[in-house]
Structures are given as C-alpha cells and as structure tokens.
Amino acid sequence: MVDLPPTNDGLAHTHAMTSSVRVRVAPSPTGDPHVGTAYQALFNLAFARKHGGRFILRIEDTDRARSTSDSERAILSSLRWLGLSWDEGPDVGGPHAPYRQSERLPIYREHVERLLAEGNAYRCFCTKDRLDQMRADNRDKKVFPGYDGKCRALSSDESDRRAASEEAHVVRMKVPTEGTCVIPDVLRDDIVKDWESIDDQVVLKSDGFPTYHLANVVDDHLMEITHVIRGEEWINSVPKHLKLYEYFGWDPPVFCHLPLLRNNDANKSKLSKRKNPTSIEYYRRAGFLPEAIVNFMGMMGWTRAQGEEKFTLDAFIQNFELEKLSLGGPVFDVEKLRWLNARYIREDLDAVALVDRLREWALGPDYLERIAPLAQPRMETLSDWGYLTAFFFADAVPVEAEDLLQGGQDPKQLAELFQIALWSFERLERFDAASLEGVFREIADKRDIKLRDLTRPFYVALTGAKASTPLFDSAELLGRDLVRTRLRRAIELVGGLSAKKTKALDKEFRATFGA
Ligand code: GLU
C-alpha cells in the first residue's frame, strides 16, 4: 500500500486507498504524435510518481481503418524523447500484457458474450441505410438523434437464429431510457445527465472489433487502473462507461478530465493543427528541447506556488496536486514555449553541451549522410554545403510573397495549390520522394498545369531558395511536419484562404481527387 497524503487528489473517495495507484495514457495510433497526448502522459506520469504508483501506456488501435504501426512507432518515440517513460506498455511488457488492443480481441469478445448472456446488450441487425434514414428523420423531427431501439425488441431466438445464419450485425449495450446518471470528477462538481439523452452504444462492431468504449472499460478494469486522467472530450462517455462497470459488477476508477489545450486566439478555440503545429515531431524537428516542452506542458493548468515558470520534471512531480489543476482552458502559446526554450538554451547549456544537443538534433551522421547525396552533385567546394543545405536545419525559411509569386502566379490560385498539396500529403501513408512525386503529378494533371510550373513555388516555399537540392527528395528528408508548416506559412504569405474558400475548395478536392 502506498502512503498517500490524506487531503489530496480525490483519493478519499476511491479504492486507491487500499491498492497502489495505477494510471495510464491510451493513445490511438491514427496520426501524428499529438502534443495533447504528451500533456496527458505528463499529468498521469506525475500523478503515478508522486504516489509511488505505476504509469501504463496502452495502444488503443481498435479503429482498423485508421490505425497504423508507423503512427504507433512515432507516438512511442516522441514520448520517449520527451522523457515521459512508462512502466508497462507494448514495448516493455508488464503483468497485464498485451498492451495493444488489437492483440486482446478474445478478451473483448468474451466480455461482449457476457453482456449478451446477461441481457445487458443485444445484437443489432439494422443496415446502414436504415440508420442513416433514422438519423435524418430524427434530425427533421428535432428529436434525440440516437438509435431508436428497434433491435432491442428482438426475441433472443430470432437474434440467435439471424446471428447463426451470419447476418451482419453489431452489438449494442442497453442504456436506461429514464432516470439520471451522475458523472463524478475530481476537478468538477457532479455532472447530472438524463439517460434519455444517451444512445445504446455499439460495443462490438460488425468486423468483430470492439468499440473504444468497451475495450477501454474492460482494459482499465483488467489493468487495475485506479485513476482515469484524460482529456475533457471524454466526459460525455462516462455514463456509458459507468453502466458497463455496473453490468460487469466492477468498481469504476476515479475520473479526472483534463481541460483541453487551446489555440492562442481570441475565442480560445480547441487546439488545432490549422492554427498551431500539434505534432510533437514538429517541435522536435524545429529545434525545441524536450525539457522545455515538458516544462511548458506542466504550465498548462498548473502554476507553481513561487511563480517561477522554469522547472524540472522532478520539481513538477514533487509539487504536483491533481485536485489543484485549474479548469480554465490552458493556452498552447507557441511564443511562450519559444521564450522558455530560449531560457533552457541560454541558461542551462555551455558550448560543449550545446554542440552535443545540436548533434542529437540534426547535426549527427544519420541526417547529414542522408542530405549529402542530394548536395554533392551541386557542390564545387565544401563551403557550398552551407547555402545548399541551410533549409534542412531550419524551422521557417526566409521567403517573401514576391519570391513565391514570381512568374506571374495568381496569389489566390497559388494558395489553393498549396492547400490541395497539403490535403494530398495528409492522405499519404508514406511520405517519401516517390509518393510526393505522385502527388505533384496528379495535381499537375488535374489542374492542367505543367509539372515544372507547379513545383517551382513549392520549391521556394520549402527551401527559401531558387536553386538547391531536388524537391521530392528534399521534402522527404524535411518530413511531414516541416513541410506542412512551411506550406501553411506560404499560404498566409500569399494572402491566405478564407474559411468559406477553404470549404469550397475542400468540396472540389474531394470531388476531383477522390473522397
Ligand atoms: N484512445 C483514446 C484517445 O485516443 C483514449 C481516451 C481515454 O483515455 O480514455 O484519446
């Protein structure tokens, strides 16, 4: 048993009093490693360390269409780079392995069978067409848009017979149709919801994979998670989760929903990559130090008593109190991060340490040896290296609107081309020279522009130069994140794209380039 301070962290109303604290971060590997994942990982890690507990990393890859192993690798590597390491996880193992949900399917199946057998769930054979129609009708009638419960009324004989004849179906959990549910949360007063407003959630999809809700609850229980510390966007899922805990006869964990990170804009919108880079990889490539990022994340919703803003991970852990987190939307202000990063560079590193960090960052043999073959054919002296490759070691590159518009480009059209390329890049599974070339050829073809004319402004946007190393290979080495931010800046430089224009373009893009 851990020795826990009596007043803090909502521990009083939890079974954690008698067992050791166990917390987790449970990212879905469906994209770039997000700064929000690091933020949650940091708060979970701090809570675990503070209480001598365990911090677990679980990969929630039940969305088969969107999960990729590249994304999983990138998430693990970014969190490790930040120094947020876990005690149990898919790569380090642990007593509750496997920690990757796609490897736990029989466990979920067994639990779904149990829900079915005990009458707490039912098979639903409704087709997509029927569900679409039902939603549209509900919308027209302005009633709750959830499932209407048609298959809830099927007799078990009929349900068994149709399942035996392999009719496609999902499994839904039964949610009460009346009464209220209370959501307890360490940081908030109880939130009360009407069951009526909550859908009979699908727990098993027709492909035999569980949904997030079922897998998450089953795993949190089996992995003995005591505190669920995660993003606010999951609060509305708690009633369904509590119902599942009740159906299984398990004690639920303590819930703590962290405020969402916000953009630094007038209406503090939810942090989005339209406004800020959100990939940890971007910050790594742009030359931010991991300790500065962790420090910055620690400032989100938490202020140190003495007001000093620069602190180590250890100090953060020592002073950490979950209950004292502020709910005011923490602003992810990149300028502030830059200011903090500068302090780390100037105050903590001597020349030798700085050179070490530069080597780790981009001046090590791995990266240099990949750039060398691109620069070599263009070099007469070694000193040509400097101007030829400067853009590989930069965040933004020096570009003006007129550099991009040379050749009489129409600024609006150019902004559109940059945007179309950005969307096409998002769809690429591999960000390599061959795939990038494919994207440019497709855009040239669909927009009826010569490839050379199309690529020239991209070249300038990405390299800041008129002549340098070849575009597709260079973009591959720069990687998704730097390419994305440089093209975004280029769009702004040529006048930007209004929300309305973006919407229309998106429609055109989907129609012309396939959904
Ligand atoms: N897989 C969910 C996510 O991607 C986890 C949410 C949770 O922590 O319960 O955020």
Short mmCIF file of C-alpha atoms and ligand atoms in Angstrom, two decimals:
data_model
loop_
_atom_site.label_atom_id
_atom_site.label_comp_id
_atom_site.label_asym_id
_atom_site.label_seq_id
_atom_site.Cartn_x
_atom_site.Cartn_y
_atom_site.Cartn_z
CA MET A 1 0.00 0.00 0.00
CA VAL A 2 1.24 3.46 -0.82
CA ASP A 3 1.40 6.18 1.74
CA LEU A 4 -0.95 8.80 0.40
CA PRO A 5 -1.41 12.32 1.68
CA PRO A 6 -4.87 12.43 3.22
CA THR A 7 -6.34 15.52 1.62
CA ASN A 8 -5.30 15.37 -1.89
CA ASP A 9 -6.10 14.22 -5.39
CA GLY A 10 -9.57 12.90 -4.81
CA LEU A 11 -8.08 9.82 -3.26
CA ALA A 12 -10.50 9.87 -0.39
CA HIS A 13 -13.35 8.52 -2.47
CA THR A 14 -11.50 5.75 -4.16
CA HIS A 15 -10.45 2.19 -3.69
CA ALA A 16 -6.93 3.51 -4.35
CA MET A 17 -6.70 3.84 -0.57
CA THR A 18 -6.13 0.13 -0.38
CA SER A 19 -4.24 -0.50 -3.59
CA SER A 20 -1.43 1.11 -5.42
CA VAL A 21 -2.08 3.96 -7.83
CA ARG A 22 -2.15 2.82 -11.45
CA VAL A 23 -2.77 5.28 -14.26
CA ARG A 24 -2.49 5.14 -18.00
CA VAL A 25 -2.35 7.06 -21.21
CA ALA A 26 -4.17 5.32 -24.04
CA PRO A 27 -3.40 6.91 -27.41
CA SER A 28 -4.98 5.76 -30.64
CA PRO A 29 -2.29 5.39 -33.30
CA THR A 30 -4.18 7.24 -36.00
CA GLY A 31 -1.93 10.14 -36.88
CA ASP A 32 0.98 12.26 -35.77
CA PRO A 33 2.01 12.07 -32.13
CA HIS A 34 -0.12 14.87 -30.71
CA VAL A 35 1.03 17.37 -28.08
CA GLY A 36 -2.24 16.59 -26.25
CA THR A 37 -1.03 13.02 -25.76
CA ALA A 38 2.20 14.31 -24.21
CA TYR A 39 0.20 16.64 -21.96
CA GLN A 40 -1.94 13.76 -20.70
CA ALA A 41 1.08 11.49 -20.38
CA LEU A 42 2.88 14.10 -18.27
CA PHE A 43 -0.02 14.54 -15.83
CA ASN A 44 -0.51 10.80 -15.50
CA LEU A 45 3.18 10.19 -15.04
CA ALA A 46 3.44 12.93 -12.40
CA PHE A 47 0.47 11.52 -10.50
CA ALA A 48 1.92 8.00 -10.59
CA ARG A 49 5.39 9.10 -9.49
CA LYS A 50 4.07 11.35 -6.76
CA HIS A 51 2.20 8.41 -5.24
CA GLY A 52 4.73 5.69 -5.92
CA GLY A 53 2.34 4.14 -8.44
CA ARG A 54 2.68 2.78 -11.97
CA PHE A 55 2.25 4.56 -15.27
CA ILE A 56 0.99 2.44 -18.15
CA LEU A 57 0.94 3.04 -21.87
CA ARG A 58 -1.80 1.26 -23.79
CA ILE A 59 -2.29 1.44 -27.53
CA GLU A 60 -5.96 1.71 -28.49
CA ASP A 61 -5.89 0.53 -32.08
CA THR A 62 -9.40 -0.81 -32.48
CA ASP A 63 -10.12 1.50 -35.40
CA ARG A 64 -8.75 -0.78 -38.07
CA ALA A 65 -9.11 1.64 -40.93
CA ARG A 66 -7.22 4.47 -39.26
CA SER A 67 -4.61 2.82 -37.04
CA THR A 68 -1.09 2.39 -38.40
CA SER A 69 2.09 0.92 -36.97
CA ASP A 70 4.01 4.00 -38.18
CA SER A 71 1.82 6.17 -36.02
CA GLU A 72 2.30 3.88 -33.03
CA ARG A 73 6.07 3.95 -33.51
CA ALA A 74 6.05 7.74 -33.77
CA ILE A 75 3.95 8.11 -30.58
CA LEU A 76 6.25 5.85 -28.57
CA SER A 77 9.37 7.53 -29.89
CA SER A 78 8.09 11.07 -29.23
CA LEU A 79 7.03 10.30 -25.67
CA ARG A 80 10.36 8.66 -25.01
CA TRP A 81 12.19 11.62 -26.47
CA LEU A 82 10.30 13.83 -24.03
CA GLY A 83 11.45 11.59 -21.19
CA LEU A 84 7.88 10.54 -20.30
CA SER A 85 8.60 6.86 -19.92
CA TRP A 86 6.15 4.20 -18.82
CA ASP A 87 6.43 1.20 -16.52
CA GLU A 88 4.22 -1.11 -18.58
CA GLY A 89 3.44 -0.94 -22.28
CA PRO A 90 3.51 -2.72 -25.63
CA ASP A 91 7.27 -2.38 -25.97
CA VAL A 92 8.31 -3.03 -22.36
CA GLY A 93 5.66 -5.61 -21.45
CA GLY A 94 4.24 -5.98 -17.95
CA PRO A 95 1.92 -8.15 -15.89
CA HIS A 96 -1.17 -7.27 -17.95
CA ALA A 97 0.25 -7.80 -21.44
CA PRO A 98 -0.64 -7.46 -24.23
CA TYR A 99 -0.93 -3.66 -24.08
CA ARG A 100 -2.08 -3.28 -27.68
CA GLN A 101 -5.84 -3.65 -28.01
CA SER A 102 -5.73 -5.38 -31.39
CA GLU A 103 -3.97 -8.26 -29.59
CA ARG A 104 -6.71 -8.56 -26.98
CA LEU A 105 -9.71 -9.37 -29.19
CA PRO A 106 -10.68 -12.65 -27.47
CA ILE A 107 -10.86 -10.79 -24.15
CA TYR A 108 -13.34 -8.25 -25.53
CA ARG A 109 -15.35 -10.95 -27.27
CA GLU A 110 -15.70 -12.84 -24.03
CA HIS A 111 -16.94 -9.70 -22.29
CA VAL A 112 -19.42 -8.94 -25.04
CA GLU A 113 -20.72 -12.52 -24.78
CA ARG A 114 -21.21 -11.94 -21.10
CA LEU A 115 -23.18 -8.74 -21.68
CA LEU A 116 -25.36 -10.59 -24.21
CA ALA A 117 -25.89 -13.60 -21.97
CA GLU A 118 -26.89 -11.44 -19.03
CA GLY A 119 -29.33 -9.40 -21.10
CA ASN A 120 -27.32 -6.18 -20.88
CA ALA A 121 -26.61 -5.98 -24.58
CA TYR A 122 -28.32 -7.05 -27.78
CA ARG A 123 -27.43 -7.73 -31.40
CA CYS A 124 -28.47 -5.04 -33.82
CA PHE A 125 -29.04 -6.04 -37.44
CA CYS A 126 -30.07 -2.62 -38.73
CA THR A 127 -28.46 -1.74 -42.02
CA LYS A 128 -26.51 1.43 -42.65
CA ASP A 129 -29.32 2.68 -44.88
CA ARG A 130 -31.87 2.26 -42.14
CA LEU A 131 -29.66 4.00 -39.59
CA ASP A 132 -28.98 6.89 -41.98
CA GLN A 133 -32.67 7.25 -42.64
CA MET A 134 -33.48 7.11 -38.92
CA ARG A 135 -30.91 9.82 -38.15
CA ALA A 136 -32.23 12.05 -40.90
CA ASP A 137 -35.81 11.61 -39.63
CA ASN A 138 -34.74 12.35 -36.07
CA ARG A 139 -32.96 15.45 -37.25
CA ASP A 140 -36.06 16.62 -39.09
CA LYS A 141 -38.22 15.95 -36.08
CA LYS A 142 -35.58 17.59 -33.89
CA VAL A 143 -35.56 14.64 -31.50
CA PHE A 144 -32.61 12.86 -29.92
CA PRO A 145 -30.52 11.56 -32.82
CA GLY A 146 -29.67 8.23 -31.18
CA TYR A 147 -30.63 4.69 -32.08
CA ASP A 148 -34.38 4.06 -31.86
CA GLY A 149 -34.06 0.66 -30.21
CA LYS A 150 -35.68 -1.41 -32.97
CA CYS A 151 -33.47 -4.47 -32.42
CA ARG A 152 -33.71 -4.22 -28.66
CA ALA A 153 -37.14 -5.74 -29.05
CA LEU A 154 -35.98 -8.84 -30.99
CA SER A 155 -36.57 -12.13 -29.25
CA SER A 156 -33.42 -13.98 -28.29
CA ASP A 157 -34.45 -16.86 -30.56
CA GLU A 158 -34.67 -14.60 -33.56
CA SER A 159 -31.43 -12.84 -32.65
CA ASP A 160 -29.59 -16.18 -32.26
CA ARG A 161 -31.02 -17.51 -35.49
CA ARG A 162 -30.02 -14.46 -37.52
CA ALA A 163 -26.53 -14.42 -35.98
CA ALA A 164 -26.16 -18.15 -36.73
CA SER A 165 -27.02 -17.50 -40.36
CA GLU A 166 -24.18 -14.93 -40.36
CA GLU A 167 -26.32 -11.90 -40.89
CA ALA A 168 -24.16 -8.80 -40.42
CA HIS A 169 -24.71 -7.16 -37.05
CA VAL A 170 -23.22 -5.09 -34.28
CA VAL A 171 -23.75 -5.49 -30.54
CA ARG A 172 -25.21 -2.58 -28.57
CA MET A 173 -25.22 -2.14 -24.82
CA LYS A 174 -28.53 -1.38 -23.16
CA VAL A 175 -28.72 2.12 -21.77
CA PRO A 176 -31.62 3.02 -19.45
CA THR A 177 -34.39 5.00 -21.07
CA GLU A 178 -35.23 7.01 -17.97
CA GLY A 179 -33.66 8.39 -14.84
CA THR A 180 -30.36 10.21 -14.49
CA CYS A 181 -26.71 9.39 -14.28
CA VAL A 182 -24.16 11.27 -12.20
CA ILE A 183 -20.64 11.83 -13.52
CA PRO A 184 -18.16 12.21 -10.69
CA ASP A 185 -14.94 14.04 -11.48
CA VAL A 186 -12.01 15.06 -9.29
CA LEU A 187 -11.94 18.55 -10.79
CA ARG A 188 -15.66 19.27 -11.06
CA ASP A 189 -18.91 19.15 -9.19
CA ASP A 190 -21.03 16.14 -10.12
CA ILE A 191 -22.49 16.43 -13.59
CA VAL A 192 -26.01 15.03 -13.96
CA LYS A 193 -27.22 13.65 -17.29
CA ASP A 194 -30.53 12.20 -18.36
CA TRP A 195 -30.18 8.62 -19.56
CA GLU A 196 -32.71 9.52 -22.20
CA SER A 197 -30.08 11.62 -23.95
CA ILE A 198 -27.65 8.72 -24.19
CA ASP A 199 -27.52 6.27 -27.03
CA ASP A 200 -27.49 2.46 -26.91
CA GLN A 201 -23.80 2.47 -27.65
CA VAL A 202 -22.33 -0.04 -30.08
CA VAL A 203 -19.83 -2.15 -28.14
CA LEU A 204 -18.86 -4.63 -30.84
CA LYS A 205 -18.59 -3.60 -34.49
CA SER A 206 -19.59 -5.78 -37.41
CA ASP A 207 -15.90 -6.50 -38.12
CA GLY A 208 -15.66 -8.23 -34.72
CA PHE A 209 -13.59 -5.40 -33.22
CA PRO A 210 -14.79 -3.76 -30.03
CA THR A 211 -15.51 -0.03 -29.94
CA TYR A 212 -13.40 2.33 -27.87
CA HIS A 213 -15.96 2.30 -25.04
CA LEU A 214 -15.98 -1.42 -24.41
CA ALA A 215 -12.27 -2.00 -24.89
CA ASN A 216 -11.38 1.00 -22.75
CA VAL A 217 -13.54 -0.08 -19.80
CA VAL A 218 -12.53 -3.74 -19.97
CA ASP A 219 -8.85 -2.84 -20.14
CA ASP A 220 -8.97 -0.18 -17.46
CA HIS A 221 -10.51 -2.79 -15.18
CA LEU A 222 -8.24 -5.71 -16.10
CA MET A 223 -5.17 -3.48 -15.97
CA GLU A 224 -6.28 -2.35 -12.50
CA ILE A 225 -6.35 1.32 -13.40
CA THR A 226 -7.27 3.35 -10.31
CA HIS A 227 -7.50 6.83 -11.85
CA VAL A 228 -8.52 7.73 -15.36
CA ILE A 229 -6.85 11.05 -16.15
CA ARG A 230 -7.67 12.05 -19.71
CA GLY A 231 -8.99 14.81 -21.96
CA GLU A 232 -12.25 16.59 -21.30
CA GLU A 233 -13.67 15.39 -24.61
CA TRP A 234 -14.39 12.03 -22.98
CA ILE A 235 -16.62 13.33 -20.17
CA ASN A 236 -19.79 12.54 -22.08
CA SER A 237 -18.71 8.93 -22.42
CA VAL A 238 -18.57 8.41 -18.68
CA PRO A 239 -22.26 7.44 -18.23
CA LYS A 240 -21.88 4.58 -20.71
CA HIS A 241 -18.65 3.55 -19.06
CA LEU A 242 -20.21 3.61 -15.60
CA LYS A 243 -23.06 1.48 -16.90
CA LEU A 244 -20.59 -1.05 -18.26
CA TYR A 245 -18.75 -1.16 -14.90
CA GLU A 246 -22.11 -1.78 -13.26
CA TYR A 247 -23.08 -4.55 -15.72
CA PHE A 248 -19.77 -6.29 -15.10
CA GLY A 249 -20.02 -5.77 -11.34
CA TRP A 250 -16.75 -3.82 -11.15
CA ASP A 251 -15.76 -0.73 -9.17
CA PRO A 252 -15.16 2.17 -11.53
CA PRO A 253 -11.90 4.12 -11.33
CA VAL A 254 -11.73 7.75 -10.23
CA PHE A 255 -12.27 10.09 -13.17
CA CYS A 256 -10.35 13.25 -13.80
CA HIS A 257 -10.92 15.06 -17.08
CA LEU A 258 -8.20 17.50 -18.03
CA PRO A 259 -9.14 20.77 -19.72
CA LEU A 260 -8.44 20.77 -23.45
CA LEU A 261 -5.48 22.66 -24.82
CA ARG A 262 -6.48 25.83 -26.65
CA ASN A 263 -5.15 27.88 -29.53
CA ASN A 264 -3.85 31.29 -28.61
CA ASP A 265 -6.66 33.08 -30.45
CA ALA A 266 -9.46 35.44 -29.48
CA ASN A 267 -12.06 32.74 -28.78
CA LYS A 268 -9.56 30.23 -27.38
CA SER A 269 -10.63 27.57 -29.84
CA LYS A 270 -9.65 23.95 -29.29
CA LEU A 271 -6.00 23.40 -30.25
CA SER A 272 -5.96 22.52 -33.92
CA LYS A 273 -3.26 21.97 -36.45
CA ARG A 274 -4.82 24.59 -38.67
CA LYS A 275 -3.64 27.22 -36.20
CA ASN A 276 -0.65 25.63 -34.46
CA PRO A 277 1.60 22.72 -35.21
CA THR A 278 0.25 19.94 -32.98
CA SER A 279 2.69 17.16 -33.74
CA ILE A 280 5.44 16.54 -31.18
CA GLU A 281 7.63 15.63 -34.14
CA TYR A 282 7.31 19.17 -35.47
CA TYR A 283 8.66 20.63 -32.22
CA ARG A 284 11.49 18.14 -32.23
CA ARG A 285 12.44 18.97 -35.82
CA ALA A 286 12.05 22.69 -35.25
CA GLY A 287 14.71 22.53 -32.54
CA PHE A 288 12.79 22.68 -29.29
CA LEU A 289 14.36 20.91 -26.32
CA PRO A 290 12.40 18.09 -24.69
CA GLU A 291 12.86 19.53 -21.20
CA ALA A 292 11.46 22.88 -22.35
CA ILE A 293 8.42 21.18 -23.88
CA VAL A 294 7.76 19.13 -20.76
CA ASN A 295 8.15 22.26 -18.62
CA PHE A 296 5.76 24.10 -20.91
CA MET A 297 3.19 21.28 -20.77
CA GLY A 298 3.50 21.36 -16.99
CA MET A 299 2.46 25.01 -17.04
CA MET A 300 -0.86 24.03 -18.66
CA GLY A 301 -3.37 24.30 -15.87
CA TRP A 302 -0.84 24.32 -13.09
CA THR A 303 1.11 27.19 -11.54
CA ARG A 304 3.89 26.82 -9.07
CA ALA A 305 3.41 28.49 -5.77
CA GLN A 306 6.51 30.67 -6.14
CA GLY A 307 5.50 31.78 -9.61
CA GLU A 308 8.75 30.58 -11.23
CA GLU A 309 7.88 29.28 -14.66
CA LYS A 310 11.00 27.28 -15.33
CA PHE A 311 11.05 23.94 -13.52
CA THR A 312 12.33 20.41 -13.95
CA LEU A 313 10.20 17.31 -14.33
CA ASP A 314 11.26 16.23 -10.82
CA ALA A 315 10.17 19.52 -9.31
CA PHE A 316 6.90 19.29 -11.20
CA ILE A 317 6.28 15.81 -9.80
CA GLN A 318 7.13 16.85 -6.24
CA ASN A 319 4.70 19.76 -6.33
CA PHE A 320 2.00 18.08 -8.35
CA GLU A 321 -1.53 18.03 -6.99
CA LEU A 322 -4.20 16.79 -9.33
CA GLU A 323 -7.01 18.49 -7.41
CA LYS A 324 -5.41 21.88 -7.80
CA LEU A 325 -5.47 21.82 -11.59
CA SER A 326 -7.26 24.82 -12.95
CA LEU A 327 -10.08 24.24 -15.41
CA GLY A 328 -9.56 27.46 -17.37
CA GLY A 329 -8.63 26.30 -20.87
CA PRO A 330 -4.83 26.15 -20.95
CA VAL A 331 -3.47 28.05 -23.92
CA PHE A 332 -0.82 26.41 -26.03
CA ASP A 333 1.08 29.58 -26.82
CA VAL A 334 3.99 28.73 -29.09
CA GLU A 335 5.62 32.11 -28.42
CA LYS A 336 5.70 31.28 -24.74
CA LEU A 337 7.23 27.90 -25.49
CA ARG A 338 9.84 29.63 -27.64
CA TRP A 339 10.65 32.01 -24.77
CA LEU A 340 11.03 29.09 -22.37
CA ASN A 341 13.10 27.11 -24.84
CA ALA A 342 15.43 30.09 -25.22
CA ARG A 343 15.93 30.14 -21.47
CA TYR A 344 16.95 26.47 -21.49
CA ILE A 345 19.38 27.04 -24.35
CA ARG A 346 20.92 30.15 -22.82
CA GLU A 347 20.86 29.30 -19.14
CA ASP A 348 21.46 25.57 -19.00
CA LEU A 349 23.92 24.70 -21.75
CA ASP A 350 27.59 25.57 -22.08
CA ALA A 351 29.23 25.47 -25.52
CA VAL A 352 30.09 21.77 -25.27
CA ALA A 353 26.60 20.83 -24.16
CA LEU A 354 25.05 22.98 -26.88
CA VAL A 355 27.13 21.26 -29.55
CA ASP A 356 26.05 17.90 -28.14
CA ARG A 357 22.43 18.94 -28.38
CA LEU A 358 22.90 20.17 -31.95
CA ARG A 359 24.40 16.82 -32.85
CA GLU A 360 21.48 14.98 -31.30
CA TRP A 361 19.07 17.29 -33.07
CA ALA A 362 20.19 17.39 -36.72
CA LEU A 363 23.96 17.65 -36.97
CA GLY A 364 24.56 13.95 -36.40
CA PRO A 365 25.79 11.48 -39.03
CA ASP A 366 22.37 9.95 -39.72
CA TYR A 367 20.75 13.09 -41.03
CA LEU A 368 23.90 14.51 -42.63
CA GLU A 369 24.52 11.29 -44.55
CA ARG A 370 21.02 11.41 -45.97
CA ILE A 371 21.44 15.00 -47.10
CA ALA A 372 24.96 14.53 -48.53
CA PRO A 373 23.97 12.66 -51.72
CA LEU A 374 21.50 15.42 -52.57
CA ALA A 375 24.01 18.24 -52.12
CA GLN A 376 27.11 16.56 -53.54
CA PRO A 377 26.30 16.87 -57.28
CA ARG A 378 25.82 20.61 -56.76
CA MET A 379 29.00 21.26 -54.76
CA GLU A 380 32.24 22.70 -56.10
CA THR A 381 33.82 23.33 -52.73
CA LEU A 382 32.90 22.05 -49.30
CA SER A 383 31.74 25.51 -48.42
CA ASP A 384 28.85 25.22 -50.89
CA TRP A 385 27.29 22.94 -48.29
CA GLY A 386 26.24 25.95 -46.24
CA TYR A 387 23.86 27.67 -48.63
CA LEU A 388 22.76 24.44 -50.35
CA THR A 389 21.54 22.77 -47.20
CA ALA A 390 20.65 25.58 -44.79
CA PHE A 391 16.92 24.89 -45.12
CA PHE A 392 17.36 21.36 -43.73
CA PHE A 393 18.40 22.91 -40.44
CA ALA A 394 15.68 25.48 -40.10
CA ASP A 395 12.13 25.82 -38.88
CA ALA A 396 10.75 28.62 -41.07
CA VAL A 397 12.78 29.63 -44.12
CA PRO A 398 13.19 33.22 -45.28
CA VAL A 399 10.61 33.71 -48.03
CA GLU A 400 8.66 36.76 -49.18
CA ALA A 401 5.38 36.77 -51.08
CA GLU A 402 7.11 38.07 -54.23
CA ASP A 403 9.53 35.11 -54.24
CA LEU A 404 6.54 32.78 -54.33
CA LEU A 405 4.66 34.78 -56.93
CA GLN A 406 7.48 35.10 -59.44
CA GLY A 407 6.40 34.03 -62.90
CA GLY A 408 3.13 35.92 -62.59
CA GLN A 409 1.31 33.41 -60.38
CA ASP A 410 -2.12 34.40 -59.20
CA PRO A 411 -1.90 34.53 -55.38
CA LYS A 412 -5.36 33.00 -54.85
CA GLN A 413 -4.66 30.14 -57.19
CA LEU A 414 -1.30 29.53 -55.60
CA ALA A 415 -2.82 29.41 -52.11
CA GLU A 416 -5.25 26.82 -53.44
CA LEU A 417 -2.47 24.71 -54.92
CA PHE A 418 -0.58 24.76 -51.63
CA GLN A 419 -3.74 23.74 -49.80
CA ILE A 420 -4.53 20.93 -52.22
CA ALA A 421 -0.99 19.64 -51.80
CA LEU A 422 -1.36 19.78 -48.01
CA TRP A 423 -4.53 17.72 -48.13
CA SER A 424 -2.96 15.26 -50.56
CA PHE A 425 0.05 14.86 -48.26
CA GLU A 426 -2.23 14.09 -45.33
CA ARG A 427 -3.53 11.12 -47.26
CA LEU A 428 -0.10 9.66 -47.97
CA GLU A 429 0.71 6.60 -46.00
CA ARG A 430 4.41 7.05 -46.72
CA PHE A 431 5.95 10.47 -47.02
CA ASP A 432 8.67 9.53 -49.47
CA ALA A 433 10.02 11.04 -52.70
CA ALA A 434 8.12 8.64 -54.97
CA SER A 435 4.76 9.27 -53.26
CA LEU A 436 5.38 13.02 -53.25
CA GLU A 437 6.16 12.97 -56.94
CA GLY A 438 2.92 11.08 -57.47
CA VAL A 439 1.00 13.81 -55.64
CA PHE A 440 2.56 16.59 -57.74
CA ARG A 441 1.91 14.72 -60.98
CA GLU A 442 -1.70 14.21 -60.02
CA ILE A 443 -2.21 17.88 -59.11
CA ALA A 444 -0.48 19.00 -62.34
CA ASP A 445 -2.71 16.69 -64.29
CA LYS A 446 -6.00 17.55 -62.59
CA ARG A 447 -5.32 21.27 -62.58
CA ASP A 448 -3.81 21.23 -66.06
CA ILE A 449 -0.50 22.85 -65.12
CA LYS A 450 2.97 21.81 -66.30
CA LEU A 451 4.77 19.89 -63.56
CA ARG A 452 7.69 22.34 -63.67
CA ASP A 453 5.43 25.34 -63.25
CA LEU A 454 3.59 23.65 -60.43
CA THR A 455 6.67 22.66 -58.46
CA ARG A 456 8.60 25.95 -58.70
CA PRO A 457 6.69 27.88 -55.99
CA PHE A 458 6.69 24.79 -53.75
CA TYR A 459 10.41 24.70 -54.12
CA VAL A 460 10.70 28.28 -52.97
CA ALA A 461 8.23 27.74 -50.11
CA LEU A 462 10.11 24.73 -48.77
CA THR A 463 13.72 25.74 -49.33
CA GLY A 464 13.58 29.53 -49.31
CA ALA A 465 15.95 29.39 -52.28
CA LYS A 466 15.68 29.43 -56.06
CA ALA A 467 18.17 26.66 -56.56
CA SER A 468 19.03 23.92 -54.14
CA THR A 469 18.71 20.16 -53.73
CA PRO A 470 15.94 18.30 -55.63
CA LEU A 471 12.39 18.94 -54.43
CA PHE A 472 10.90 15.50 -53.83
CA ASP A 473 13.93 14.06 -52.06
CA SER A 474 14.39 17.22 -50.03
CA ALA A 475 10.74 17.20 -48.96
CA GLU A 476 11.07 13.57 -47.88
CA LEU A 477 14.04 14.46 -45.68
CA LEU A 478 12.33 17.52 -44.24
CA GLY A 479 9.45 15.27 -43.27
CA ARG A 480 5.72 15.87 -42.99
CA ASP A 481 5.85 18.34 -40.16
CA LEU A 482 8.29 20.90 -41.50
CA VAL A 483 6.76 20.63 -44.97
CA ARG A 484 3.31 21.21 -43.52
CA THR A 485 4.31 24.27 -41.51
CA ARG A 486 6.27 25.83 -44.35
CA LEU A 487 3.39 25.39 -46.79
CA ARG A 488 0.97 26.83 -44.25
CA ARG A 489 3.18 29.87 -43.87
CA ALA A 490 3.38 30.17 -47.65
CA ILE A 491 -0.42 30.19 -47.87
CA GLU A 492 -0.53 33.04 -45.36
CA LEU A 493 2.19 34.92 -47.24
CA VAL A 494 0.22 34.95 -50.48
CA GLY A 495 -2.89 36.23 -48.72
CA GLY A 496 -4.39 33.16 -47.01
CA LEU A 497 -7.58 31.25 -47.68
CA SER A 498 -10.85 32.29 -46.06
CA ALA A 499 -12.91 29.69 -44.21
CA LYS A 500 -15.51 29.92 -46.96
CA LYS A 501 -12.96 29.43 -49.72
CA THR A 502 -11.40 26.52 -47.86
CA LYS A 503 -14.76 24.82 -47.59
CA ALA A 504 -15.50 25.21 -51.29
CA LEU A 505 -12.02 24.02 -52.17
CA ASP A 506 -12.38 21.03 -49.89
CA LYS A 507 -15.52 20.06 -51.76
CA GLU A 508 -13.78 20.43 -55.09
CA PHE A 509 -10.79 18.47 -53.79
CA ARG A 510 -12.95 15.57 -52.68
CA ALA A 511 -14.80 15.53 -55.97
CA THR A 512 -11.70 15.75 -58.16
CA PHE A 513 -9.16 13.83 -56.14
CA GLY A 514 -11.45 11.14 -54.74
CA ALA A 515 -13.03 11.13 -51.26
N1 GLU B 1 -7.93 6.14 -27.17
C1 GLU B 1 -8.47 7.30 -26.54
C2 GLU B 1 -7.78 8.52 -27.15
O1 GLU B 1 -7.28 8.42 -28.20
C3 GLU B 1 -8.25 7.23 -25.05
C4 GLU B 1 -9.19 8.04 -24.24
C5 GLU B 1 -9.07 7.64 -22.79
O2 GLU B 1 -8.04 7.96 -22.20
O3 GLU B 1 -9.97 7.01 -22.28
O4 GLU B 1 -7.74 9.60 -26.65
#
